[in-house]
């Protein structure tokens, strides 16, 4: 299997340099570029506005405190931020029983006014990612959605879907592989 | 407990989705650290997983921004408010233009790439056109094993080669091709002392620093063309870079006025940050008052030089010989190609 590494943009490299040098404006630039992505992801997984704010804060503070951890050779800045945010959001889900107030909070989120430029990017990206998800066989799709957005472990996924654990593991892996193929074919990493 | 390759590999999907139990996740990571194949797949799956988050973009409450920055500052004091700006050079001018265009392009929706600019080019056409320009410089500098423009150095046919290739390709391919060429050029021109050499440029032996300035200038101009086409606000270059552009424009203007046999002198006053004051043609030996004085905004003047304004609509003031002033402005518009 050939692995195509996304090329880092000069912006990503220079912003990392500036973070390392302690240049505060680099952090605000990253925040402005990616806060909707991070907050939206965290809000979707946690279903809790306060928790999503905490996750967002933690993610950007980590960026500031430990910029050297971002390795441009291994993925884009967006991907690193997404990983940090998802990890924290999942931790929250596993700590709390957030589902109780789910309905009420979903209504809250739906009422938020969108930022136009950010929305344009988000729509452009979301469209491509949605294609990649929609192309998955339904059983893989269901498993990935439960794990990623539901914050469930593969054992819980197996439980919910009534399938053996081994099958859950392989659906997650095959589904992600297939998504990676589609996204690479679509050139999504160009969009960062 | 240690996972063997098979066990760890099976778990990579769950691991990338943070769907392993705490202990199991640590075991997967321990294996990944020692296995190149799994490490490569782990990165790939984790990157794919991170894209799932792009499905749900929601702006956080605006108060959060200040609170994040405050918290960050508490935990690690900034070394400085801003990085000390490096001195402006043609290379930093080009880097600024390229970065701004890159940022704009990253924010475009797919449909925006087909938006038609005032020149008739689509957004994608312009990016292909800039790739034609950057790759020609790279080719002249001997930085490419093969010229993607098939050795065609005349402006329009070369652009046609790139338009022909990119029309019908996905925007991502055009973006990638442009990034590749500007990355090659940028890494070369940031080297010490390289800007002093000359290369053949549109039939002239031209200092590389002027070629790089022209490319930065052109990139800025087309970025604004694209912004207008997709309804984004236009933006001027930063003042130190605008100053470099004005310097080059007035130099070219001097040469062109001399070539037209004009020896009477015009004082050109460009106002605003990055502007300045020039006598054109430059270097005349006569001392005495100029025959005409033209005053205009520096950004507007560069827009005129780029062919995006005509002298009739350029806001400016003339004192002295109106005919001479007009000849200067007409000459200034004659440099633009696309």
PDB file of C-alpha atoms in Angstrom, chain A residues 3 10 19-25 27-28 31-33 36-37 39-41 44 49 53 57 60-61 64-65 74-75 78-79 83 86-87 94 112-113 117 121-122 124-126 128-129 133 148-149 152-155 169 172-173 176-177 179 181 184 188 190-191, chain B residues 9-11 13-14 16-22 24 40-41 43-61 63-65 67-69 71-73 75-76 78-83 99 106-110 113 172 175-176 179 232:
ATOM      1  CA  UNK A   3       0.855   6.103   1.683  1.00  0.00           C
ATOM      2  CA  UNK A  10       4.107  27.092   3.949  1.00  0.00           C
ATOM      3  CA  UNK A  19       4.262  29.327  17.908  1.00  0.00           C
ATOM      4  CA  UNK A  20       7.599  27.867  18.924  1.00  0.00           C
ATOM      5  CA  UNK A  21       9.026  31.387  19.068  1.00  0.00           C
ATOM      6  CA  UNK A  22       6.203  32.457  21.378  1.00  0.00           C
ATOM      7  CA  UNK A  23       4.427  34.679  18.874  1.00  0.00           C
ATOM      8  CA  UNK A  24       0.921  35.089  20.222  1.00  0.00           C
ATOM      9  CA  UNK A  25      -0.521  36.298  16.924  1.00  0.00           C
ATOM     10  CA  UNK A  27      -2.303  31.362  18.020  1.00  0.00           C
ATOM     11  CA  UNK A  28      -5.035  33.858  17.163  1.00  0.00           C
ATOM     12  CA  UNK A  31      -7.976  30.054  16.308  1.00  0.00           C
ATOM     13  CA  UNK A  32      -9.677  32.186  13.665  1.00  0.00           C
ATOM     14  CA  UNK A  33      -9.064  29.587  11.001  1.00  0.00           C
ATOM     15  CA  UNK A  36     -15.534  26.562  14.133  1.00  0.00           C
ATOM     16  CA  UNK A  37     -14.169  23.208  13.063  1.00  0.00           C
ATOM     17  CA  UNK A  39     -16.080  23.681  18.351  1.00  0.00           C
ATOM     18  CA  UNK A  40     -18.518  22.094  15.871  1.00  0.00           C
ATOM     19  CA  UNK A  41     -16.821  18.725  16.204  1.00  0.00           C
ATOM     20  CA  UNK A  44     -21.501  17.247  17.948  1.00  0.00           C
ATOM     21  CA  UNK A  49     -22.251  23.465  24.728  1.00  0.00           C
ATOM     22  CA  UNK A  53     -16.309  25.304  24.880  1.00  0.00           C
ATOM     23  CA  UNK A  57     -10.225  25.999  24.979  1.00  0.00           C
ATOM     24  CA  UNK A  60      -6.018  25.746  21.495  1.00  0.00           C
ATOM     25  CA  UNK A  61      -4.192  26.032  24.783  1.00  0.00           C
ATOM     26  CA  UNK A  64       0.092  27.172  22.381  1.00  0.00           C
ATOM     27  CA  UNK A  65       1.777  25.188  25.143  1.00  0.00           C
ATOM     28  CA  UNK A  74       2.350  13.080   9.774  1.00  0.00           C
ATOM     29  CA  UNK A  75      -0.676  15.093   8.778  1.00  0.00           C
ATOM     30  CA  UNK A  78      -6.437  20.508  10.767  1.00  0.00           C
ATOM     31  CA  UNK A  79      -6.048  16.809  11.274  1.00  0.00           C
ATOM     32  CA  UNK A  83      -7.587  14.470  16.714  1.00  0.00           C
ATOM     33  CA  UNK A  86     -12.092  14.323  19.293  1.00  0.00           C
ATOM     34  CA  UNK A  87      -9.991  12.679  21.999  1.00  0.00           C
ATOM     35  CA  UNK A  94     -17.329   8.612  28.684  1.00  0.00           C
ATOM     36  CA  UNK A 112     -26.498  29.400  16.209  1.00  0.00           C
ATOM     37  CA  UNK A 113     -25.847  31.999  13.497  1.00  0.00           C
ATOM     38  CA  UNK A 117     -16.687  32.678   5.212  1.00  0.00           C
ATOM     39  CA  UNK A 121     -15.240  26.465   3.747  1.00  0.00           C
ATOM     40  CA  UNK A 122     -17.198  24.193   5.975  1.00  0.00           C
ATOM     41  CA  UNK A 124     -17.087  22.867   0.654  1.00  0.00           C
ATOM     42  CA  UNK A 125     -15.356  20.414   2.946  1.00  0.00           C
ATOM     43  CA  UNK A 126     -18.468  18.890   4.375  1.00  0.00           C
ATOM     44  CA  UNK A 128     -16.601  16.192   0.025  1.00  0.00           C
ATOM     45  CA  UNK A 129     -16.426  14.388   3.344  1.00  0.00           C
ATOM     46  CA  UNK A 133     -19.033   8.744   4.125  1.00  0.00           C
ATOM     47  CA  UNK A 148     -16.845   8.846  16.070  1.00  0.00           C
ATOM     48  CA  UNK A 149     -19.945  10.876  16.816  1.00  0.00           C
ATOM     49  CA  UNK A 152     -18.506   4.666  21.748  1.00  0.00           C
ATOM     50  CA  UNK A 153     -15.760   2.055  22.072  1.00  0.00           C
ATOM     51  CA  UNK A 154     -15.717  -0.753  19.509  1.00  0.00           C
ATOM     52  CA  UNK A 155     -17.058  -3.102  22.214  1.00  0.00           C
ATOM     53  CA  UNK A 169     -13.117  -3.778  14.716  1.00  0.00           C
ATOM     54  CA  UNK A 172     -14.180   0.475  11.645  1.00  0.00           C
ATOM     55  CA  UNK A 173     -10.869  -0.263  10.000  1.00  0.00           C
ATOM     56  CA  UNK A 176     -11.800   4.329   7.508  1.00  0.00           C
ATOM     57  CA  UNK A 177      -9.494   2.853   4.890  1.00  0.00           C
ATOM     58  CA  UNK A 179     -12.774   6.894   3.387  1.00  0.00           C
ATOM     59  CA  UNK A 181      -9.025   6.247  -0.394  1.00  0.00           C
ATOM     60  CA  UNK A 184      -7.217  11.110  -1.322  1.00  0.00           C
ATOM     61  CA  UNK A 188      -9.342  16.728   0.022  1.00  0.00           C
ATOM     62  CA  UNK A 190      -5.452  20.150  -0.523  1.00  0.00           C
ATOM     63  CA  UNK A 191      -8.205  21.929   1.381  1.00  0.00           C
TER      64      UNK A 191
ATOM     65  CA  UNK B   9      -3.340  -3.998  12.980  1.00  0.00           C
ATOM     66  CA  UNK B  10      -6.936  -5.113  13.454  1.00  0.00           C
ATOM     67  CA  UNK B  11      -7.390  -2.456  16.100  1.00  0.00           C
ATOM     68  CA  UNK B  13      -9.467   1.616  12.902  1.00  0.00           C
ATOM     69  CA  UNK B  14     -10.888   1.603  16.406  1.00  0.00           C
ATOM     70  CA  UNK B  16      -7.954   6.095  15.054  1.00  0.00           C
ATOM     71  CA  UNK B  17     -11.547   6.724  16.152  1.00  0.00           C
ATOM     72  CA  UNK B  18     -10.585   6.757  19.844  1.00  0.00           C
ATOM     73  CA  UNK B  19     -12.791   3.695  20.198  1.00  0.00           C
ATOM     74  CA  UNK B  20     -10.374   1.444  22.076  1.00  0.00           C
ATOM     75  CA  UNK B  21     -10.438   1.012  25.824  1.00  0.00           C
ATOM     76  CA  UNK B  22      -7.784   3.064  27.596  1.00  0.00           C
ATOM     77  CA  UNK B  24      -5.852  -1.278  24.633  1.00  0.00           C
ATOM     78  CA  UNK B  40       1.900   4.588   8.166  1.00  0.00           C
ATOM     79  CA  UNK B  41      -1.584   3.130   8.261  1.00  0.00           C
ATOM     80  CA  UNK B  43      -1.426   8.167  10.352  1.00  0.00           C
ATOM     81  CA  UNK B  44      -3.559   7.604   7.300  1.00  0.00           C
ATOM     82  CA  UNK B  45      -6.602   6.368   9.227  1.00  0.00           C
ATOM     83  CA  UNK B  46      -6.255   9.085  11.849  1.00  0.00           C
ATOM     84  CA  UNK B  47      -6.174  11.754   9.138  1.00  0.00           C
ATOM     85  CA  UNK B  48      -9.267  10.250   7.528  1.00  0.00           C
ATOM     86  CA  UNK B  49     -11.017  10.171  10.910  1.00  0.00           C
ATOM     87  CA  UNK B  50     -10.192  13.824  11.558  1.00  0.00           C
ATOM     88  CA  UNK B  51     -12.064  14.777   8.392  1.00  0.00           C
ATOM     89  CA  UNK B  52     -15.277  13.436   9.911  1.00  0.00           C
ATOM     90  CA  UNK B  53     -15.189  16.478  12.161  1.00  0.00           C
ATOM     91  CA  UNK B  54     -15.471  18.725   9.112  1.00  0.00           C
ATOM     92  CA  UNK B  55     -19.085  17.611   8.749  1.00  0.00           C
ATOM     93  CA  UNK B  56     -20.103  19.749  11.703  1.00  0.00           C
ATOM     94  CA  UNK B  57     -18.708  23.256  11.637  1.00  0.00           C
ATOM     95  CA  UNK B  58     -20.217  25.597  14.209  1.00  0.00           C
ATOM     96  CA  UNK B  59     -18.673  28.904  15.277  1.00  0.00           C
ATOM     97  CA  UNK B  60     -18.032  29.058  19.023  1.00  0.00           C
ATOM     98  CA  UNK B  61     -19.494  31.982  21.015  1.00  0.00           C
ATOM     99  CA  UNK B  63     -16.425  35.589  23.936  1.00  0.00           C
ATOM    100  CA  UNK B  64     -14.524  32.282  23.861  1.00  0.00           C
ATOM    101  CA  UNK B  65     -11.722  33.761  21.729  1.00  0.00           C
ATOM    102  CA  UNK B  67     -10.880  33.620  27.097  1.00  0.00           C
ATOM    103  CA  UNK B  68      -8.756  31.086  25.163  1.00  0.00           C
ATOM    104  CA  UNK B  69      -6.052  33.664  24.471  1.00  0.00           C
ATOM    105  CA  UNK B  71      -5.782  31.232  29.384  1.00  0.00           C
ATOM    106  CA  UNK B  72      -2.963  30.495  26.909  1.00  0.00           C
ATOM    107  CA  UNK B  73      -1.068  33.603  28.024  1.00  0.00           C
ATOM    108  CA  UNK B  75       0.119  29.185  30.989  1.00  0.00           C
ATOM    109  CA  UNK B  76       2.940  30.298  28.715  1.00  0.00           C
ATOM    110  CA  UNK B  78       4.320  35.181  24.889  1.00  0.00           C
ATOM    111  CA  UNK B  79       7.945  35.945  23.999  1.00  0.00           C
ATOM    112  CA  UNK B  80       6.790  38.912  21.992  1.00  0.00           C
ATOM    113  CA  UNK B  81       3.544  40.390  20.795  1.00  0.00           C
ATOM    114  CA  UNK B  82       4.522  39.834  17.192  1.00  0.00           C
ATOM    115  CA  UNK B  83       7.455  38.189  15.540  1.00  0.00           C
ATOM    116  CA  UNK B  99       0.284  33.036   1.204  1.00  0.00           C
ATOM    117  CA  UNK B 106      -8.434  27.182   0.655  1.00  0.00           C
ATOM    118  CA  UNK B 107     -11.617  29.020   1.562  1.00  0.00           C
ATOM    119  CA  UNK B 108     -13.306  28.690  -1.809  1.00  0.00           C
ATOM    120  CA  UNK B 109     -16.305  26.447  -2.337  1.00  0.00           C
ATOM    121  CA  UNK B 110     -15.927  24.113  -5.344  1.00  0.00           C
ATOM    122  CA  UNK B 113     -13.445  27.871  -8.967  1.00  0.00           C
ATOM    123  CA  UNK B 172      -7.507  20.391  -6.310  1.00  0.00           C
ATOM    124  CA  UNK B 175      -4.139  24.069  -6.742  1.00  0.00           C
ATOM    125  CA  UNK B 176      -1.580  21.314  -6.198  1.00  0.00           C
ATOM    126  CA  UNK B 179       1.626  25.085  -4.956  1.00  0.00           C
ATOM    127  CA  UNK B 232     -14.642  38.878  -1.101  1.00  0.00           C
TER     128      UNK B 232
END
